[in-house]
Backbone as CSV, one residue per row, in Angstrom:
resi,resn,N_x,N_y,N_z,CA_x,CA_y,CA_z,C_x,C_y,C_z
1,MET,122.613,128.685,129.121,121.353,129.191,128.635,120.563,128.022,128.070
2,VAL,119.256,128.032,128.347,118.366,127.002,127.847,117.248,127.671,127.071
3,VAL,116.989,127.186,125.873,115.878,127.685,125.074,114.765,126.665,125.188
4,ASP,113.598,127.131,125.584,112.467,126.240,125.795,111.345,126.632,124.845
5,SER,110.750,125.654,124.182,109.639,125.907,123.282,108.327,125.722,124.032
6,HIS,107.474,126.750,123.977,106.182,126.680,124.649,105.048,126.389,123.681
7,SER,105.308,126.504,122.421,104.256,126.338,121.433,104.868,125.892,120.114
8,LEU,104.129,125.087,119.414,104.556,124.638,118.090,103.484,125.022,117.076
9,VAL,103.916,125.528,115.939,103.007,125.873,114.856,103.390,125.012,113.664
10,PRO,102.509,124.083,113.259,102.850,123.250,112.105,102.947,124.090,110.841
11,ALA,103.999,123.860,110.065,104.213,124.640,108.848,104.952,123.793,107.823
12,ILE,104.655,124.054,106.550,105.413,123.394,105.488,106.361,124.367,104.806
13,SER,106.156,125.691,105.072,107.038,126.699,104.506,106.857,128.003,105.282
14,ILE,107.952,128.765,105.431,107.875,130.061,106.100,108.783,131.066,105.388
15,ALA,108.444,132.346,105.542,109.289,133.421,105.015,109.053,134.669,105.862
16,PRO,110.116,135.427,106.139,109.936,136.675,106.895,109.398,137.783,105.984
17,VAL,108.471,138.581,106.516,107.939,139.739,105.800,107.658,140.859,106.797
18,ARG,107.768,142.075,106.322,107.356,143.238,107.132,105.938,143.582,106.698
19,ALA,104.996,142.885,107.279,103.614,142.999,106.829,102.783,143.958,107.677
20,LEU,102.936,143.902,108.990,102.058,144.660,109.874,102.713,145.851,110.548
21,ARG,104.030,145.804,110.673,104.756,146.868,111.370,105.988,147.205,110.547
22,SER,106.251,148.487,110.377,107.317,148.896,109.476,108.709,148.534,109.965
23,ASN,108.869,148.308,111.255,110.214,148.039,111.787,110.367,146.644,112.379
24,VAL,109.390,145.766,112.175,109.437,144.417,112.748,109.005,143.404,111.692
25,CYS,109.753,142.327,111.580,109.360,141.258,110.655,108.367,140.309,111.327
26,ASP,107.415,139.859,110.554,106.510,138.790,110.951,106.866,137.577,110.102
27,LEU,106.294,136.444,110.414,106.537,135.246,109.605,105.290,134.897,108.815
28,LEU,105.449,134.758,107.508,104.388,134.256,106.656,104.532,132.741,106.645
29,VAL,103.462,132.055,107.015,103.513,130.606,107.217,102.515,129.917,106.292
30,VAL,102.972,128.852,105.639,102.079,127.969,104.897,101.821,126.773,105.796
31,LYS,100.556,126.573,106.145,100.187,125.465,107.024,100.023,124.174,106.210
32,PRO,100.024,123.038,106.863,99.867,121.765,106.141,98.586,121.673,105.309
33,ASP,97.539,122.437,105.668,96.304,122.409,104.877,96.358,123.368,103.687
34,LYS,97.554,123.928,103.394,97.825,124.822,102.264,97.263,126.233,102.464
35,SER,96.895,126.591,103.685,96.424,127.945,103.977,97.591,128.805,104.445
36,LEU,97.379,130.123,104.435,98.408,131.081,104.837,98.017,131.756,106.146
37,LEU,99.038,132.079,106.937,98.811,132.891,108.115,100.056,133.701,108.403
38,LEU,99.862,134.771,109.149,100.981,135.568,109.645,101.169,135.236,111.110
39,LEU,102.395,134.919,111.483,102.762,134.786,112.896,103.306,136.139,113.311
40,THR,102.655,136.770,114.268,103.017,138.127,114.636,102.872,138.327,116.133
41,HIS,103.468,139.353,116.660,103.356,139.656,118.091,103.627,138.406,118.921
42,GLY,104.739,137.770,118.665,105.040,136.506,119.339,104.499,135.366,118.507
43,LEU,103.560,134.621,119.065,102.993,133.482,118.350,101.509,133.659,118.043
44,HIS,101.064,134.901,117.894,99.675,135.146,117.520,99.519,134.912,116.023
45,GLU,98.441,134.242,115.661,98.194,133.882,114.265,97.111,134.765,113.659
46,ILE,97.391,135.290,112.472,96.390,136.034,111.700,96.230,135.317,110.366
47,PRO,95.078,134.663,110.157,94.849,133.973,108.884,94.766,134.963,107.732
48,LEU,95.287,134.577,106.581,95.244,135.405,105.377,94.534,134.646,104.272
49,SER,93.807,135.377,103.450,93.244,134.761,102.243,93.648,135.622,101.062
50,LEU,93.984,134.974,99.971,94.440,135.667,98.765,93.292,135.792,97.777
51,ARG,93.259,136.916,97.096,92.264,137.127,96.037,92.911,136.865,94.695
52,ASN,93.623,135.784,94.608,94.388,135.461,93.410,93.797,134.204,92.782
53,PRO,93.463,134.227,91.488,92.905,133.030,90.855,93.854,131.833,90.931
54,ASP,95.166,132.082,91.010,96.120,130.983,91.115,96.057,130.300,92.478
55,ALA,95.402,130.944,93.461,95.370,130.405,94.814,94.417,129.226,94.954
56,PHE,93.663,128.938,93.891,92.741,127.813,93.962,93.526,126.553,94.285
57,GLY,93.141,125.891,95.328,93.844,124.683,95.752,94.854,124.955,96.835
58,GLY,95.190,126.202,97.053,96.074,126.545,98.157,97.483,126.899,97.749
59,VAL,98.277,127.195,98.756,99.660,127.621,98.587,100.580,126.465,98.917
60,LEU,101.578,126.255,98.091,102.535,125.176,98.296,103.742,125.651,99.111
61,SER,104.251,126.869,98.787,105.415,127.362,99.521,105.544,128.876,99.391
62,VAL,106.301,129.446,100.323,106.681,130.851,100.273,108.192,130.909,100.395
63,LYS,108.804,131.897,99.700,110.260,132.012,99.782,110.687,133.409,99.358
64,ASP,111.945,133.702,99.574,112.561,134.959,99.162,111.847,136.181,99.730
65,GLY,111.548,136.147,101.024,110.938,137.302,101.665,111.923,138.455,101.742
66,VAL,111.577,139.589,101.136,112.400,140.800,101.171,111.450,141.949,101.515
67,GLU,111.674,142.577,102.685,110.780,143.623,103.182,109.348,143.088,103.196
68,SER,108.436,143.677,102.411,107.030,143.268,102.420,106.669,142.339,101.264
69,SER,107.651,141.938,100.466,107.380,141.103,99.299,107.866,139.680,99.521
70,VAL,107.151,138.754,98.899,107.491,137.338,99.027,107.034,136.610,97.763
71,SER,107.752,135.564,97.407,107.351,134.714,96.281,106.493,133.579,96.817
72,ILE,105.374,133.346,96.132,104.438,132.292,96.539,104.293,131.304,95.396
73,GLN,104.450,130.032,95.721,104.189,128.980,94.737,102.884,128.301,95.125
74,PHE,101.979,128.223,94.159,100.675,127.632,94.394,100.703,126.137,94.090
75,VAL,99.666,125.441,94.498,99.576,123.995,94.288,99.658,123.652,92.805
76,ASN,99.106,124.531,91.939,99.158,124.259,90.493,100.523,124.604,89.878
77,LYS,101.522,124.898,90.737,102.912,125.184,90.368,103.151,126.588,89.816
78,ASN,102.093,127.410,89.681,102.307,128.810,89.303,102.970,129.538,90.457
79,THR,103.795,130.526,90.125,104.488,131.320,91.140,104.169,132.791,90.924
80,SER,103.941,133.498,92.019,103.685,134.938,91.970,104.514,135.631,93.040
81,ARG,104.860,136.855,92.758,105.523,137.705,93.750,104.455,138.651,94.278
82,ILE,104.215,138.641,95.572,103.185,139.503,96.139,103.787,140.391,97.228
83,THR,103.095,141.458,97.506,103.469,142.357,98.584,102.355,142.351,99.619
84,ILE,102.732,142.119,100.860,101.785,142.152,101.975,102.203,143.310,102.862
85,ASN,101.577,144.450,102.636,101.920,145.639,103.405,100.659,146.195,104.037
86,LEU,100.443,145.842,105.295,99.275,146.286,106.031,99.647,147.304,107.099
87,VAL,100.710,148.041,106.834,101.118,149.127,107.718,100.287,150.350,107.325
88,PRO,99.602,150.973,108.283,98.775,152.138,107.938,99.606,153.240,107.286
89,LYS,99.045,153.847,106.263,99.757,154.902,105.530,99.642,156.266,106.213
90,ASP,98.526,156.487,106.944,98.386,157.800,107.562,99.200,157.863,108.860
91,THR,99.814,158.996,109.072,100.760,159.179,110.176,100.106,159.007,111.536
92,LEU,98.911,159.545,111.716,98.259,159.490,113.026,98.003,158.050,113.463
93,THR,97.440,157.238,112.597,97.163,155.847,112.945,98.459,155.077,113.169
94,HIS,99.422,155.281,112.295,100.707,154.588,112.414,101.387,154.918,113.751
95,GLN,101.446,156.197,114.095,102.097,156.596,115.341,101.305,156.157,116.565
96,ALA,99.975,156.191,116.486,99.154,155.743,117.611,99.378,154.253,117.879
97,LEU,99.442,153.456,116.820,99.708,152.028,116.989,101.099,151.795,117.587
98,MET,102.086,152.546,117.097,103.441,152.382,117.630,103.494,152.761,119.109
99,LEU,102.845,153.846,119.490,102.840,154.283,120.880,102.143,153.268,121.771
100,LEU,101.003,152.765,121.346,100.288,151.765,122.141,101.085,150.472,122.264
101,SER,101.813,150.111,121.219,102.609,148.873,121.277,103.690,148.956,122.342
102,LEU,104.159,150.173,122.618,105.198,150.358,123.625,104.643,150.524,125.035
103,SER,103.369,150.876,125.151,102.832,151.208,126.465,101.804,150.224,127.007
104,LEU,101.309,149.325,126.186,100.307,148.355,126.646,100.914,146.959,126.734
105,PRO,100.330,146.090,127.560,100.767,144.689,127.561,100.603,144.079,126.164
106,ALA,101.511,143.209,125.805,101.578,142.671,124.444,100.264,142.025,123.994
107,ASP,99.659,141.194,124.821,98.423,140.516,124.417,97.277,141.502,124.220
108,PHE,97.199,142.518,125.074,96.149,143.526,124.950,96.349,144.349,123.678
109,PHE,97.601,144.720,123.397,97.866,145.466,122.171,97.542,144.618,120.943
110,PHE,97.880,143.327,120.978,97.569,142.473,119.834,96.069,142.466,119.570
111,THR,95.260,142.434,120.613,93.806,142.455,120.439,93.371,143.716,119.700
112,ILE,93.911,144.864,120.098,93.585,146.123,119.418,94.049,146.080,117.962
113,HIS,95.284,145.641,117.745,95.854,145.607,116.389,95.059,144.652,115.494
114,HIS,94.710,143.492,116.016,93.950,142.506,115.245,92.577,143.063,114.878
115,ARG,91.889,143.682,115.835,90.571,144.277,115.548,90.691,145.397,114.521
116,PHE,91.734,146.204,114.649,91.956,147.266,113.679,92.119,146.684,112.271
117,LEU,92.952,145.669,112.131,93.177,145.065,110.814,91.885,144.491,110.236
118,PHE,91.077,143.856,111.090,89.804,143.290,110.628,88.876,144.411,110.146
119,LYS,88.742,145.452,110.946,87.848,146.558,110.575,88.346,147.267,109.312
120,TRP,89.646,147.449,109.211,90.223,148.087,108.030,90.022,147.200,106.803
121,SER,90.127,145.885,106.965,89.932,144.971,105.831,88.506,145.058,105.290
122,LEU,87.537,145.319,106.170,86.149,145.467,105.722,85.980,146.687,104.813
123,LYS,86.929,147.617,104.886,86.932,148.817,104.030,87.961,148.688,102.909
124,ASN,88.370,147.452,102.610,89.347,147.162,101.549,90.657,147.915,101.728
125,TYR,91.064,148.117,102.962,92.329,148.776,103.310,92.432,150.173,102.688
126,SER,91.300,150.848,102.612,91.266,152.185,102.029,92.030,153.179,102.899
127,SER,92.639,154.155,102.257,93.367,155.210,102.959,92.711,156.577,102.770
128,VAL,91.527,156.606,102.198,90.867,157.879,101.922,89.920,158.289,103.043
129,ASP,89.728,159.592,103.194,88.745,160.160,104.127,88.811,159.574,105.535
130,ASN,89.995,159.437,106.073,90.180,158.968,107.453,89.630,157.570,107.717
131,VAL,89.473,156.753,106.691,88.965,155.396,106.875,89.881,154.608,107.812
132,THR,91.180,154.751,107.629,92.137,154.018,108.454,92.022,154.424,109.914
133,PHE,91.979,155.713,110.180,91.899,156.160,111.566,90.567,155.781,112.199
134,ARG,89.487,155.832,111.444,88.183,155.416,111.996,88.194,153.944,112.362
135,ALA,88.831,153.116,111.552,88.945,151.697,111.883,89.753,151.518,113.169
136,PHE,90.841,152.270,113.299,91.647,152.228,114.515,90.834,152.704,115.723
137,ARG,90.157,153.840,115.570,89.346,154.381,116.666,88.300,153.367,117.125
138,ASP,87.586,152.774,116.175,86.544,151.808,116.527,87.135,150.576,117.212
139,ALA,88.279,150.113,116.725,88.932,148.955,117.356,89.361,149.277,118.778
140,LEU,89.911,150.454,118.978,90.352,150.874,120.307,89.166,150.998,121.260
141,LEU,88.111,151.683,120.840,86.938,151.855,121.701,86.262,150.527,121.997
142,GLU,86.206,149.652,121.002,85.601,148.332,121.198,86.415,147.508,122.196
143,THR,87.727,147.526,122.050,88.595,146.764,122.948,88.512,147.299,124.376
144,LEU,88.428,148.611,124.519,88.315,149.227,125.840,86.880,149.204,126.367
145,GLN,85.973,148.644,125.586,84.554,148.542,125.917,83.941,149.908,126.196
146,LEU,84.320,150.881,125.384,83.791,152.233,125.513,82.816,152.581,124.394
147,LEU,82.617,151.675,123.465,81.789,151.963,122.304,80.329,152.176,122.676
148,ASP,79.871,151.593,123.788,78.471,151.687,124.169,78.159,152.882,125.065
149,THR,79.166,153.620,125.493,78.880,154.769,126.347,78.232,155.873,125.522
150,SER,77.423,156.681,126.156,76.630,157.678,125.424,77.503,158.707,124.716
151,ILE,78.596,159.122,125.311,79.454,160.132,124.685,80.016,159.614,123.373
152,PHE,80.575,158.394,123.389,81.207,157.859,122.190,80.176,157.401,121.168
153,SER,79.006,156.951,121.611,77.965,156.547,120.666,77.473,157.743,119.877
154,SER,77.256,158.887,120.556,76.791,160.074,119.835,77.884,160.628,118.926
155,LEU,79.163,160.529,119.360,80.275,160.980,118.540,80.360,160.137,117.269
156,THR,80.253,158.817,117.415,80.324,157.919,116.275,79.147,158.177,115.327
157,ALA,77.975,158.344,115.856,76.794,158.579,115.029,76.909,159.897,114.266
158,ALA,77.467,160.928,114.905,77.610,162.226,114.259,78.630,162.196,113.121
159,GLN,79.643,161.324,113.229,80.689,161.270,112.216,80.387,160.283,111.104
160,ALA,79.401,159.439,111.299,79.096,158.405,110.301,78.461,158.966,109.059
């Protein structure tokens, strides 16, 4: 057996976390420029930014990843334990994402998942009033290029 590397991701520290999917670990990576990203769905990168005052100057290391929690040491030597849990809480969105992950090509599913996370982040990851499912719906329709059709445009306008 031969293991071949097709891609390299520069990192100064890594830790496993269950951040995006409840049954799969992703890697939380500290890049040489002190920024954070999640390596997910293979080698797809999702940049992360922290709303933590200690994050000024960047992240020095991550360690002790357990489920969705990880310890982060900042450049100023302060350490915090944070939880990165971006798994949708509502059952419909969670199950729809799981079903699509099993039935679509990996790169296409990643595009949907990434768009969903971006749209959900614009709503501060809210779980109220179907915000999560609407973000998923919009990401799916946008990825399938169905958002501009008259049926879906009127549906979206009526629900807004």
